[in-house]
């Protein structure tokens, strides 16, 4: 059997209402002074208030940074890092969609280590250590709560990333109740993002392609496929929301260890240029990427040993 390496978040809590118990779940990990990173929309809705109150009841002093925007720019990361240093934070909580979680990851790294971000960009370049980190997703799509990747917009359009096991969090808290208010468009876009993570992880030809990622990707696709229409038609369906959140997390585990490929490579510049949701940019690219990808072999339909483009197209269209 081919050797492989598999990393993931050490502690995962999956429970409706778990965010209301964030103090008992995470206070010991986070320490006495916590910076919570979120966006202004969630703050205005009061969605993070129960989590903040729970941390405070557990004895933590909580500082809020709520200026995260979609496709977060470097200036937002720098401001959040300054907030962590000013608060002398002992731990970081990311609360929100993928943007808030990505910012929280790098705040924990930079505030914890003091390292130069320019030296950390890329794969395996971060040195650490980082501050304790807890991530609470409010969308079912990015899987960022279990991945070693953070994407930041540098300048007007360039998306730049840090990929390192150092920024995998200590705890991920999956609370389906936090996703009940997502509008249909965001639900659909984030759901497609998770679906693409699973598809690309399953079909990956990366050297670290492994049986655990394939197993997780299959289960993620089963959960997402069975529930994505239900959560759009019935936004308050907690069971379906939970299934989507779990599917997103499993897809995140899969692609974190068996990386994504052509769809994401093409989707990132589309999102950076036109500032459209990441899931939508994935959806725009996915059909054509599948036509040119040898997905037939990975889904049980054997292609020729050396297929030409026309043969690959016929096989993909038959799926």
PDB file of C-alpha atoms in Angstrom:
ATOM      1  CA  UNK A   1       0.000   0.000   0.000  1.00  0.00           C
ATOM      2  CA  UNK A   2       1.247   3.495  -0.847  1.00  0.00           C
ATOM      3  CA  UNK A   3       2.422   5.495   2.201  1.00  0.00           C
ATOM      4  CA  UNK A   4       0.466   8.641   3.043  1.00  0.00           C
ATOM      5  CA  UNK A   5       0.147  11.348   5.697  1.00  0.00           C
ATOM      6  CA  UNK A   6      -3.232  12.427   7.105  1.00  0.00           C
ATOM      7  CA  UNK A   7      -3.707  15.455   9.383  1.00  0.00           C
ATOM      8  CA  UNK A   8      -6.902  16.934  10.783  1.00  0.00           C
ATOM      9  CA  UNK A   9      -8.345  18.983  13.644  1.00  0.00           C
ATOM     10  CA  UNK A  10      -7.708  17.118  16.930  1.00  0.00           C
ATOM     11  CA  UNK A  11     -11.112  17.828  18.502  1.00  0.00           C
ATOM     12  CA  UNK A  12     -14.405  18.163  16.592  1.00  0.00           C
ATOM     13  CA  UNK A  13     -17.702  18.954  18.330  1.00  0.00           C
ATOM     14  CA  UNK A  14     -20.845  18.304  16.262  1.00  0.00           C
ATOM     15  CA  UNK A  15     -23.997  19.348  18.114  1.00  0.00           C
ATOM     16  CA  UNK A  16     -26.901  21.739  17.499  1.00  0.00           C
ATOM     17  CA  UNK A  17     -26.548  24.578  19.996  1.00  0.00           C
ATOM     18  CA  UNK A  18     -22.887  23.825  20.720  1.00  0.00           C
ATOM     19  CA  UNK A  19     -21.845  27.463  20.163  1.00  0.00           C
ATOM     20  CA  UNK A  20     -23.886  28.423  23.212  1.00  0.00           C
ATOM     21  CA  UNK A  21     -21.538  26.202  25.229  1.00  0.00           C
ATOM     22  CA  UNK A  22     -18.324  27.517  23.750  1.00  0.00           C
ATOM     23  CA  UNK A  23     -16.954  28.377  27.191  1.00  0.00           C
ATOM     24  CA  UNK A  24     -17.125  24.850  28.627  1.00  0.00           C
ATOM     25  CA  UNK A  25     -15.944  23.427  25.306  1.00  0.00           C
ATOM     26  CA  UNK A  26     -12.988  25.716  24.624  1.00  0.00           C
ATOM     27  CA  UNK A  27     -12.135  28.092  27.492  1.00  0.00           C
ATOM     28  CA  UNK A  28      -9.331  25.923  28.878  1.00  0.00           C
ATOM     29  CA  UNK A  29      -7.758  25.733  25.446  1.00  0.00           C
ATOM     30  CA  UNK A  30      -8.073  29.451  24.716  1.00  0.00           C
ATOM     31  CA  UNK A  31      -6.861  30.901  28.009  1.00  0.00           C
ATOM     32  CA  UNK A  32      -7.793  34.093  29.823  1.00  0.00           C
ATOM     33  CA  UNK A  33      -7.866  36.616  26.942  1.00  0.00           C
ATOM     34  CA  UNK A  34      -9.680  35.713  23.742  1.00  0.00           C
ATOM     35  CA  UNK A  35      -9.930  37.560  20.433  1.00  0.00           C
ATOM     36  CA  UNK A  36     -13.069  36.575  18.507  1.00  0.00           C
ATOM     37  CA  UNK A  37     -12.799  37.235  14.759  1.00  0.00           C
ATOM     38  CA  UNK A  38     -16.075  37.653  12.863  1.00  0.00           C
ATOM     39  CA  UNK A  39     -17.847  39.876  10.333  1.00  0.00           C
ATOM     40  CA  UNK A  40     -20.113  42.892  10.896  1.00  0.00           C
ATOM     41  CA  UNK A  41     -23.199  41.117   9.592  1.00  0.00           C
ATOM     42  CA  UNK A  42     -23.014  38.290  12.116  1.00  0.00           C
ATOM     43  CA  UNK A  43     -22.190  40.761  14.869  1.00  0.00           C
ATOM     44  CA  UNK A  44     -25.230  42.897  14.019  1.00  0.00           C
ATOM     45  CA  UNK A  45     -27.458  39.818  13.981  1.00  0.00           C
ATOM     46  CA  UNK A  46     -26.212  38.851  17.426  1.00  0.00           C
ATOM     47  CA  UNK A  47     -25.347  35.371  16.184  1.00  0.00           C
ATOM     48  CA  UNK A  48     -22.080  35.262  18.094  1.00  0.00           C
ATOM     49  CA  UNK A  49     -23.474  36.783  21.322  1.00  0.00           C
ATOM     50  CA  UNK A  50     -24.284  33.449  23.036  1.00  0.00           C
ATOM     51  CA  UNK A  51     -20.767  32.185  22.315  1.00  0.00           C
ATOM     52  CA  UNK A  52     -19.237  35.401  23.657  1.00  0.00           C
ATOM     53  CA  UNK A  53     -21.397  35.200  26.782  1.00  0.00           C
ATOM     54  CA  UNK A  54     -20.420  31.574  27.331  1.00  0.00           C
ATOM     55  CA  UNK A  55     -16.715  32.396  27.112  1.00  0.00           C
ATOM     56  CA  UNK A  56     -17.184  35.296  29.533  1.00  0.00           C
ATOM     57  CA  UNK A  57     -19.059  33.063  31.973  1.00  0.00           C
ATOM     58  CA  UNK A  58     -16.097  30.694  31.867  1.00  0.00           C
ATOM     59  CA  UNK A  59     -13.804  33.528  32.959  1.00  0.00           C
ATOM     60  CA  UNK A  60     -12.354  34.732  29.655  1.00  0.00           C
ATOM     61  CA  UNK A  61     -12.027  38.391  28.701  1.00  0.00           C
ATOM     62  CA  UNK A  62     -13.308  38.559  25.120  1.00  0.00           C
ATOM     63  CA  UNK A  63     -12.282  41.187  22.563  1.00  0.00           C
ATOM     64  CA  UNK A  64     -14.290  41.342  19.333  1.00  0.00           C
ATOM     65  CA  UNK A  65     -12.814  42.028  15.905  1.00  0.00           C
ATOM     66  CA  UNK A  66     -15.769  42.281  13.515  1.00  0.00           C
ATOM     67  CA  UNK A  67     -14.365  43.919  10.394  1.00  0.00           C
ATOM     68  CA  UNK A  68     -13.864  40.819   8.234  1.00  0.00           C
ATOM     69  CA  UNK A  69     -15.226  41.086   4.682  1.00  0.00           C
ATOM     70  CA  UNK A  70     -15.581  38.541   1.889  1.00  0.00           C
ATOM     71  CA  UNK A  71     -12.292  37.832   0.102  1.00  0.00           C
ATOM     72  CA  UNK A  72     -10.467  39.412   3.063  1.00  0.00           C
ATOM     73  CA  UNK A  73      -7.700  41.787   2.160  1.00  0.00           C
ATOM     74  CA  UNK A  74      -4.270  41.898   3.741  1.00  0.00           C
ATOM     75  CA  UNK A  75      -5.223  45.131   5.521  1.00  0.00           C
ATOM     76  CA  UNK A  76      -8.011  43.286   7.372  1.00  0.00           C
ATOM     77  CA  UNK A  77      -5.605  40.581   8.489  1.00  0.00           C
ATOM     78  CA  UNK A  78      -3.147  43.213   9.690  1.00  0.00           C
ATOM     79  CA  UNK A  79      -5.862  45.048  11.642  1.00  0.00           C
ATOM     80  CA  UNK A  80      -7.049  41.816  13.256  1.00  0.00           C
ATOM     81  CA  UNK A  81      -3.489  40.898  14.203  1.00  0.00           C
ATOM     82  CA  UNK A  82      -3.010  44.335  15.767  1.00  0.00           C
ATOM     83  CA  UNK A  83      -6.215  43.777  17.763  1.00  0.00           C
ATOM     84  CA  UNK A  84      -4.874  40.461  19.046  1.00  0.00           C
ATOM     85  CA  UNK A  85      -1.615  42.061  20.116  1.00  0.00           C
ATOM     86  CA  UNK A  86      -3.364  45.014  21.767  1.00  0.00           C
ATOM     87  CA  UNK A  87      -5.564  42.611  23.735  1.00  0.00           C
ATOM     88  CA  UNK A  88      -2.544  40.427  24.561  1.00  0.00           C
ATOM     89  CA  UNK A  89      -4.702  37.546  23.380  1.00  0.00           C
ATOM     90  CA  UNK A  90      -3.976  34.081  24.690  1.00  0.00           C
ATOM     91  CA  UNK A  91      -6.293  32.421  22.169  1.00  0.00           C
ATOM     92  CA  UNK A  92      -8.200  33.120  18.948  1.00  0.00           C
ATOM     93  CA  UNK A  93     -11.747  32.187  17.930  1.00  0.00           C
ATOM     94  CA  UNK A  94     -12.816  32.356  14.289  1.00  0.00           C
ATOM     95  CA  UNK A  95     -16.605  32.668  14.070  1.00  0.00           C
ATOM     96  CA  UNK A  96     -18.277  32.922  10.677  1.00  0.00           C
ATOM     97  CA  UNK A  97     -17.839  31.896   7.077  1.00  0.00           C
ATOM     98  CA  UNK A  98     -14.605  30.903   5.422  1.00  0.00           C
ATOM     99  CA  UNK A  99     -13.292  34.473   5.344  1.00  0.00           C
ATOM    100  CA  UNK A 100     -13.480  34.904   9.125  1.00  0.00           C
ATOM    101  CA  UNK A 101     -11.970  31.475   9.706  1.00  0.00           C
ATOM    102  CA  UNK A 102      -9.108  32.151   7.296  1.00  0.00           C
ATOM    103  CA  UNK A 103      -8.306  35.471   8.974  1.00  0.00           C
ATOM    104  CA  UNK A 104      -8.438  33.865  12.426  1.00  0.00           C
ATOM    105  CA  UNK A 105      -5.968  31.170  11.364  1.00  0.00           C
ATOM    106  CA  UNK A 106      -3.333  33.669  10.300  1.00  0.00           C
ATOM    107  CA  UNK A 107      -3.961  35.954  13.276  1.00  0.00           C
ATOM    108  CA  UNK A 108      -3.221  32.983  15.532  1.00  0.00           C
ATOM    109  CA  UNK A 109      -0.045  32.272  13.571  1.00  0.00           C
ATOM    110  CA  UNK A 110       1.334  35.800  13.306  1.00  0.00           C
ATOM    111  CA  UNK A 111       0.353  36.968  16.786  1.00  0.00           C
ATOM    112  CA  UNK A 112       1.695  33.748  18.255  1.00  0.00           C
ATOM    113  CA  UNK A 113       5.005  33.614  16.440  1.00  0.00           C
ATOM    114  CA  UNK A 114       5.717  37.158  15.305  1.00  0.00           C
ATOM    115  CA  UNK A 115       6.927  35.733  12.013  1.00  0.00           C
ATOM    116  CA  UNK A 116       6.993  37.643   8.745  1.00  0.00           C
ATOM    117  CA  UNK A 117       3.915  36.804   6.688  1.00  0.00           C
ATOM    118  CA  UNK A 118       5.876  37.264   3.468  1.00  0.00           C
ATOM    119  CA  UNK A 119       8.029  34.318   4.513  1.00  0.00           C
ATOM    120  CA  UNK A 120       4.993  32.190   5.419  1.00  0.00           C
ATOM    121  CA  UNK A 121       3.161  32.366   2.078  1.00  0.00           C
ATOM    122  CA  UNK A 122       3.123  29.076   0.201  1.00  0.00           C
ATOM    123  CA  UNK A 123       3.211  25.453   1.275  1.00  0.00           C
ATOM    124  CA  UNK A 124       4.973  24.428   4.465  1.00  0.00           C
ATOM    125  CA  UNK A 125       6.768  27.730   5.048  1.00  0.00           C
ATOM    126  CA  UNK A 126       5.096  28.810   8.303  1.00  0.00           C
ATOM    127  CA  UNK A 127       7.322  28.320  11.343  1.00  0.00           C
ATOM    128  CA  UNK A 128       5.037  28.970  14.321  1.00  0.00           C
ATOM    129  CA  UNK A 129       4.240  28.569  17.089  1.00  0.00           C
ATOM    130  CA  UNK A 130       0.700  29.875  16.927  1.00  0.00           C
ATOM    131  CA  UNK A 131      -1.816  30.855  19.580  1.00  0.00           C
ATOM    132  CA  UNK A 132      -4.531  28.348  20.560  1.00  0.00           C
ATOM    133  CA  UNK A 133      -7.218  28.379  17.877  1.00  0.00           C
ATOM    134  CA  UNK A 134     -10.908  27.427  17.853  1.00  0.00           C
ATOM    135  CA  UNK A 135     -13.042  27.702  14.703  1.00  0.00           C
ATOM    136  CA  UNK A 136     -16.848  27.914  14.557  1.00  0.00           C
ATOM    137  CA  UNK A 137     -18.226  27.837  10.977  1.00  0.00           C
ATOM    138  CA  UNK A 138     -21.558  29.481  10.182  1.00  0.00           C
ATOM    139  CA  UNK A 139     -21.747  28.204   6.596  1.00  0.00           C
ATOM    140  CA  UNK A 140     -21.599  24.678   5.201  1.00  0.00           C
ATOM    141  CA  UNK A 141     -19.087  24.992   2.414  1.00  0.00           C
ATOM    142  CA  UNK A 142     -15.461  25.911   2.976  1.00  0.00           C
ATOM    143  CA  UNK A 143     -14.509  23.203   5.459  1.00  0.00           C
ATOM    144  CA  UNK A 144     -11.931  25.704   6.693  1.00  0.00           C
ATOM    145  CA  UNK A 145     -12.410  24.470  10.255  1.00  0.00           C
ATOM    146  CA  UNK A 146     -10.419  21.325   9.410  1.00  0.00           C
ATOM    147  CA  UNK A 147      -8.026  22.501   6.688  1.00  0.00           C
ATOM    148  CA  UNK A 148      -4.431  23.775   6.804  1.00  0.00           C
ATOM    149  CA  UNK A 149      -5.093  26.575   4.312  1.00  0.00           C
ATOM    150  CA  UNK A 150      -5.836  30.297   4.586  1.00  0.00           C
ATOM    151  CA  UNK A 151      -6.458  32.510   1.546  1.00  0.00           C
ATOM    152  CA  UNK A 152      -5.988  36.298   1.664  1.00  0.00           C
ATOM    153  CA  UNK A 153      -6.410  38.901  -1.098  1.00  0.00           C
ATOM    154  CA  UNK A 154      -3.229  40.889  -1.665  1.00  0.00           C
ATOM    155  CA  UNK A 155      -3.614  44.098  -3.651  1.00  0.00           C
ATOM    156  CA  UNK A 156      -6.823  44.333  -5.636  1.00  0.00           C
ATOM    157  CA  UNK A 157      -7.106  40.858  -7.131  1.00  0.00           C
ATOM    158  CA  UNK A 158      -4.258  38.506  -6.198  1.00  0.00           C
ATOM    159  CA  UNK A 159      -5.230  35.643  -3.904  1.00  0.00           C
ATOM    160  CA  UNK A 160      -2.319  34.392  -1.840  1.00  0.00           C
ATOM    161  CA  UNK A 161      -2.314  31.482   0.586  1.00  0.00           C
ATOM    162  CA  UNK A 162      -0.581  29.899   3.533  1.00  0.00           C
ATOM    163  CA  UNK A 163      -0.749  26.108   3.653  1.00  0.00           C
ATOM    164  CA  UNK A 164       0.614  24.575   6.834  1.00  0.00           C
ATOM    165  CA  UNK A 165      -0.488  22.007   9.404  1.00  0.00           C
ATOM    166  CA  UNK A 166       0.318  24.696  11.968  1.00  0.00           C
ATOM    167  CA  UNK A 167      -2.915  26.540  11.186  1.00  0.00           C
ATOM    168  CA  UNK A 168      -5.215  23.553  11.601  1.00  0.00           C
ATOM    169  CA  UNK A 169      -7.217  24.551  14.704  1.00  0.00           C
ATOM    170  CA  UNK A 170      -7.245  22.837  18.071  1.00  0.00           C
ATOM    171  CA  UNK A 171     -11.045  22.589  18.156  1.00  0.00           C
ATOM    172  CA  UNK A 172     -13.788  22.839  15.521  1.00  0.00           C
ATOM    173  CA  UNK A 173     -17.343  23.467  16.730  1.00  0.00           C
ATOM    174  CA  UNK A 174     -20.065  22.472  14.256  1.00  0.00           C
ATOM    175  CA  UNK A 175     -23.413  23.942  15.305  1.00  0.00           C
ATOM    176  CA  UNK A 176     -26.132  23.530  12.670  1.00  0.00           C
ATOM    177  CA  UNK A 177     -28.320  26.138  14.388  1.00  0.00           C
ATOM    178  CA  UNK A 178     -25.866  28.811  13.256  1.00  0.00           C
ATOM    179  CA  UNK A 179     -26.662  28.027   9.604  1.00  0.00           C
ATOM    180  CA  UNK A 180     -30.466  28.220   9.824  1.00  0.00           C
ATOM    181  CA  UNK A 181     -30.627  31.851   8.691  1.00  0.00           C
ATOM    182  CA  UNK A 182     -28.501  31.447   5.569  1.00  0.00           C
ATOM    183  CA  UNK A 183     -30.359  32.695   2.470  1.00  0.00           C
ATOM    184  CA  UNK A 184     -30.874  30.224  -0.395  1.00  0.00           C
ATOM    185  CA  UNK A 185     -28.219  31.765  -2.661  1.00  0.00           C
ATOM    186  CA  UNK A 186     -25.495  31.468  -0.031  1.00  0.00           C
ATOM    187  CA  UNK A 187     -26.701  28.013   0.975  1.00  0.00           C
ATOM    188  CA  UNK A 188     -26.434  26.861  -2.640  1.00  0.00           C
ATOM    189  CA  UNK A 189     -23.056  28.485  -3.332  1.00  0.00           C
ATOM    190  CA  UNK A 190     -21.424  27.140  -0.181  1.00  0.00           C
ATOM    191  CA  UNK A 191     -22.961  23.724  -0.758  1.00  0.00           C
ATOM    192  CA  UNK A 192     -21.481  23.565  -4.239  1.00  0.00           C
ATOM    193  CA  UNK A 193     -18.104  24.586  -2.812  1.00  0.00           C
ATOM    194  CA  UNK A 194     -18.215  21.625  -0.419  1.00  0.00           C
ATOM    195  CA  UNK A 195     -19.331  19.310  -3.221  1.00  0.00           C
ATOM    196  CA  UNK A 196     -16.401  20.377  -5.395  1.00  0.00           C
ATOM    197  CA  UNK A 197     -13.991  19.810  -2.501  1.00  0.00           C
ATOM    198  CA  UNK A 198     -15.237  16.232  -2.248  1.00  0.00           C
ATOM    199  CA  UNK A 199     -15.169  15.589  -6.006  1.00  0.00           C
ATOM    200  CA  UNK A 200     -11.651  16.924  -6.457  1.00  0.00           C
ATOM    201  CA  UNK A 201     -10.313  15.150  -3.367  1.00  0.00           C
ATOM    202  CA  UNK A 202     -11.773  11.858  -4.559  1.00  0.00           C
ATOM    203  CA  UNK A 203     -10.411  12.231  -8.084  1.00  0.00           C
ATOM    204  CA  UNK A 204      -7.072  13.720  -7.031  1.00  0.00           C
ATOM    205  CA  UNK A 205      -3.889  12.426  -8.632  1.00  0.00           C
ATOM    206  CA  UNK A 206      -1.792  14.085  -5.926  1.00  0.00           C
ATOM    207  CA  UNK A 207       0.995  11.944  -4.501  1.00  0.00           C
ATOM    208  CA  UNK A 208      -0.760  11.978  -1.114  1.00  0.00           C
ATOM    209  CA  UNK A 209      -4.049  10.648  -2.495  1.00  0.00           C
ATOM    210  CA  UNK A 210      -5.140   8.217   0.184  1.00  0.00           C
ATOM    211  CA  UNK A 211      -7.956   5.856   1.200  1.00  0.00           C
ATOM    212  CA  UNK A 212      -9.071   8.021   4.131  1.00  0.00           C
ATOM    213  CA  UNK A 213      -9.646  11.023   1.868  1.00  0.00           C
ATOM    214  CA  UNK A 214     -11.554   8.868  -0.618  1.00  0.00           C
ATOM    215  CA  UNK A 215     -13.772   7.452   2.134  1.00  0.00           C
ATOM    216  CA  UNK A 216     -14.482  10.900   3.561  1.00  0.00           C
ATOM    217  CA  UNK A 217     -15.150  12.363   0.111  1.00  0.00           C
ATOM    218  CA  UNK A 218     -17.679   9.640  -0.693  1.00  0.00           C
ATOM    219  CA  UNK A 219     -19.575  10.210   2.544  1.00  0.00           C
ATOM    220  CA  UNK A 220     -19.437  13.981   2.029  1.00  0.00           C
ATOM    221  CA  UNK A 221     -20.963  13.614  -1.436  1.00  0.00           C
ATOM    222  CA  UNK A 222     -23.678  11.325  -0.066  1.00  0.00           C
ATOM    223  CA  UNK A 223     -24.628  13.830   2.644  1.00  0.00           C
ATOM    224  CA  UNK A 224     -24.501  16.878   0.378  1.00  0.00           C
ATOM    225  CA  UNK A 225     -26.333  15.212  -2.496  1.00  0.00           C
ATOM    226  CA  UNK A 226     -29.111  14.009  -0.202  1.00  0.00           C
ATOM    227  CA  UNK A 227     -29.628  17.328   1.574  1.00  0.00           C
ATOM    228  CA  UNK A 228     -28.697  20.343  -0.566  1.00  0.00           C
ATOM    229  CA  UNK A 229     -32.149  20.654  -2.138  1.00  0.00           C
ATOM    230  CA  UNK A 230     -33.814  20.162   1.250  1.00  0.00           C
ATOM    231  CA  UNK A 231     -31.938  23.012   2.943  1.00  0.00           C
ATOM    232  CA  UNK A 232     -32.844  25.382   0.118  1.00  0.00           C
ATOM    233  CA  UNK A 233     -36.516  24.368   0.194  1.00  0.00           C
ATOM    234  CA  UNK A 234     -36.680  24.143   4.008  1.00  0.00           C
ATOM    235  CA  UNK A 235     -34.105  26.553   5.471  1.00  0.00           C
ATOM    236  CA  UNK A 236     -35.117  25.743   9.075  1.00  0.00           C
ATOM    237  CA  UNK A 237     -34.622  21.982   8.673  1.00  0.00           C
ATOM    238  CA  UNK A 238     -32.029  21.413  11.408  1.00  0.00           C
ATOM    239  CA  UNK A 239     -31.357  17.805  10.443  1.00  0.00           C
ATOM    240  CA  UNK A 240     -30.648  18.718   6.810  1.00  0.00           C
ATOM    241  CA  UNK A 241     -28.555  21.706   7.884  1.00  0.00           C
ATOM    242  CA  UNK A 242     -26.559  19.433  10.159  1.00  0.00           C
ATOM    243  CA  UNK A 243     -26.000  16.945   7.358  1.00  0.00           C
ATOM    244  CA  UNK A 244     -24.700  19.731   5.104  1.00  0.00           C
ATOM    245  CA  UNK A 245     -22.395  21.027   7.834  1.00  0.00           C
ATOM    246  CA  UNK A 246     -21.056  17.532   8.457  1.00  0.00           C
ATOM    247  CA  UNK A 247     -20.650  16.919   4.730  1.00  0.00           C
ATOM    248  CA  UNK A 248     -18.750  20.183   4.374  1.00  0.00           C
ATOM    249  CA  UNK A 249     -16.417  19.235   7.212  1.00  0.00           C
ATOM    250  CA  UNK A 250     -15.783  15.745   5.814  1.00  0.00           C
ATOM    251  CA  UNK A 251     -15.054  17.226   2.383  1.00  0.00           C
ATOM    252  CA  UNK A 252     -12.656  19.635   4.091  1.00  0.00           C
ATOM    253  CA  UNK A 253     -10.828  16.757   5.742  1.00  0.00           C
ATOM    254  CA  UNK A 254     -10.668  14.967   2.399  1.00  0.00           C
ATOM    255  CA  UNK A 255      -9.218  17.819   0.343  1.00  0.00           C
ATOM    256  CA  UNK A 256      -6.928  18.968   3.143  1.00  0.00           C
ATOM    257  CA  UNK A 257      -5.080  15.675   2.697  1.00  0.00           C
ATOM    258  CA  UNK A 258      -5.696  15.004  -0.997  1.00  0.00           C
ATOM    259  CA  UNK A 259      -5.600  18.450  -2.572  1.00  0.00           C
ATOM    260  CA  UNK A 260      -8.032  20.116  -4.951  1.00  0.00           C
ATOM    261  CA  UNK A 261      -7.071  20.620  -8.561  1.00  0.00           C
ATOM    262  CA  UNK A 262      -8.257  22.230 -11.794  1.00  0.00           C
ATOM    263  CA  UNK A 263     -11.624  23.556 -10.621  1.00  0.00           C
ATOM    264  CA  UNK A 264     -10.146  25.545  -7.744  1.00  0.00           C
ATOM    265  CA  UNK A 265      -7.114  26.599  -9.766  1.00  0.00           C
ATOM    266  CA  UNK A 266      -9.463  28.245 -12.268  1.00  0.00           C
ATOM    267  CA  UNK A 267     -12.059  29.429  -9.748  1.00  0.00           C
ATOM    268  CA  UNK A 268      -9.704  31.480  -7.567  1.00  0.00           C
ATOM    269  CA  UNK A 269      -8.737  34.018 -10.259  1.00  0.00           C
ATOM    270  CA  UNK A 270     -12.399  34.324 -11.301  1.00  0.00           C
ATOM    271  CA  UNK A 271     -13.376  35.150  -7.730  1.00  0.00           C
ATOM    272  CA  UNK A 272     -10.462  37.525  -7.285  1.00  0.00           C
ATOM    273  CA  UNK A 273     -11.236  39.403 -10.496  1.00  0.00           C
ATOM    274  CA  UNK A 274     -15.027  39.570 -10.369  1.00  0.00           C
ATOM    275  CA  UNK A 275     -15.595  39.270  -6.588  1.00  0.00           C
ATOM    276  CA  UNK A 276     -18.254  36.593  -6.847  1.00  0.00           C
ATOM    277  CA  UNK A 277     -18.857  33.900  -4.206  1.00  0.00           C
ATOM    278  CA  UNK A 278     -16.270  31.137  -4.277  1.00  0.00           C
ATOM    279  CA  UNK A 279     -18.916  28.439  -4.623  1.00  0.00           C
ATOM    280  CA  UNK A 280     -20.378  30.196  -7.657  1.00  0.00           C
ATOM    281  CA  UNK A 281     -16.986  30.484  -9.347  1.00  0.00           C
ATOM    282  CA  UNK A 282     -16.488  26.757  -8.688  1.00  0.00           C
ATOM    283  CA  UNK A 283     -19.880  25.998 -10.229  1.00  0.00           C
ATOM    284  CA  UNK A 284     -19.007  27.983 -13.352  1.00  0.00           C
ATOM    285  CA  UNK A 285     -15.821  25.985 -13.889  1.00  0.00           C
ATOM    286  CA  UNK A 286     -16.853  22.512 -12.716  1.00  0.00           C
ATOM    287  CA  UNK A 287     -18.681  21.223 -15.839  1.00  0.00           C
ATOM    288  CA  UNK A 288     -15.822  22.018 -18.199  1.00  0.00           C
ATOM    289  CA  UNK A 289     -13.206  20.732 -15.777  1.00  0.00           C
ATOM    290  CA  UNK A 290     -15.052  17.436 -15.491  1.00  0.00           C
ATOM    291  CA  UNK A 291     -15.180  17.108 -19.255  1.00  0.00           C
ATOM    292  CA  UNK A 292     -11.398  17.213 -19.429  1.00  0.00           C
ATOM    293  CA  UNK A 293     -10.695  15.211 -16.291  1.00  0.00           C
ATOM    294  CA  UNK A 294     -10.340  11.471 -16.121  1.00  0.00           C
ATOM    295  CA  UNK A 295     -13.218  11.187 -13.679  1.00  0.00           C
ATOM    296  CA  UNK A 296     -14.459   8.006 -15.304  1.00  0.00           C
ATOM    297  CA  UNK A 297     -11.703   5.908 -13.758  1.00  0.00           C
ATOM    298  CA  UNK A 298     -12.269   7.354 -10.296  1.00  0.00           C
ATOM    299  CA  UNK A 299     -16.025   6.756 -10.422  1.00  0.00           C
ATOM    300  CA  UNK A 300     -15.778   3.213 -11.688  1.00  0.00           C
ATOM    301  CA  UNK A 301     -16.010   3.821 -15.448  1.00  0.00           C
ATOM    302  CA  UNK A 302     -12.674   2.791 -16.857  1.00  0.00           C
ATOM    303  CA  UNK A 303     -11.187   4.998 -19.552  1.00  0.00           C
ATOM    304  CA  UNK A 304      -8.675   3.826 -22.093  1.00  0.00           C
ATOM    305  CA  UNK A 305      -5.081   3.723 -20.931  1.00  0.00           C
ATOM    306  CA  UNK A 306      -4.275   6.759 -23.042  1.00  0.00           C
ATOM    307  CA  UNK A 307      -7.608   8.477 -23.803  1.00  0.00           C
ATOM    308  CA  UNK A 308      -7.859  11.319 -26.229  1.00  0.00           C
ATOM    309  CA  UNK A 309      -9.878  14.436 -25.448  1.00  0.00           C
ATOM    310  CA  UNK A 310     -12.915  13.260 -27.410  1.00  0.00           C
ATOM    311  CA  UNK A 311     -13.005   9.973 -25.513  1.00  0.00           C
ATOM    312  CA  UNK A 312     -12.662  11.774 -22.168  1.00  0.00           C
ATOM    313  CA  UNK A 313     -15.463  14.140 -23.161  1.00  0.00           C
ATOM    314  CA  UNK A 314     -17.802  11.260 -24.060  1.00  0.00           C
ATOM    315  CA  UNK A 315     -17.114   9.484 -20.781  1.00  0.00           C
ATOM    316  CA  UNK A 316     -17.626  12.632 -18.698  1.00  0.00           C
ATOM    317  CA  UNK A 317     -20.868  13.535 -20.470  1.00  0.00           C
ATOM    318  CA  UNK A 318     -22.195  10.047 -19.716  1.00  0.00           C
ATOM    319  CA  UNK A 319     -21.824  10.537 -15.948  1.00  0.00           C
TER     320      UNK A 319
END
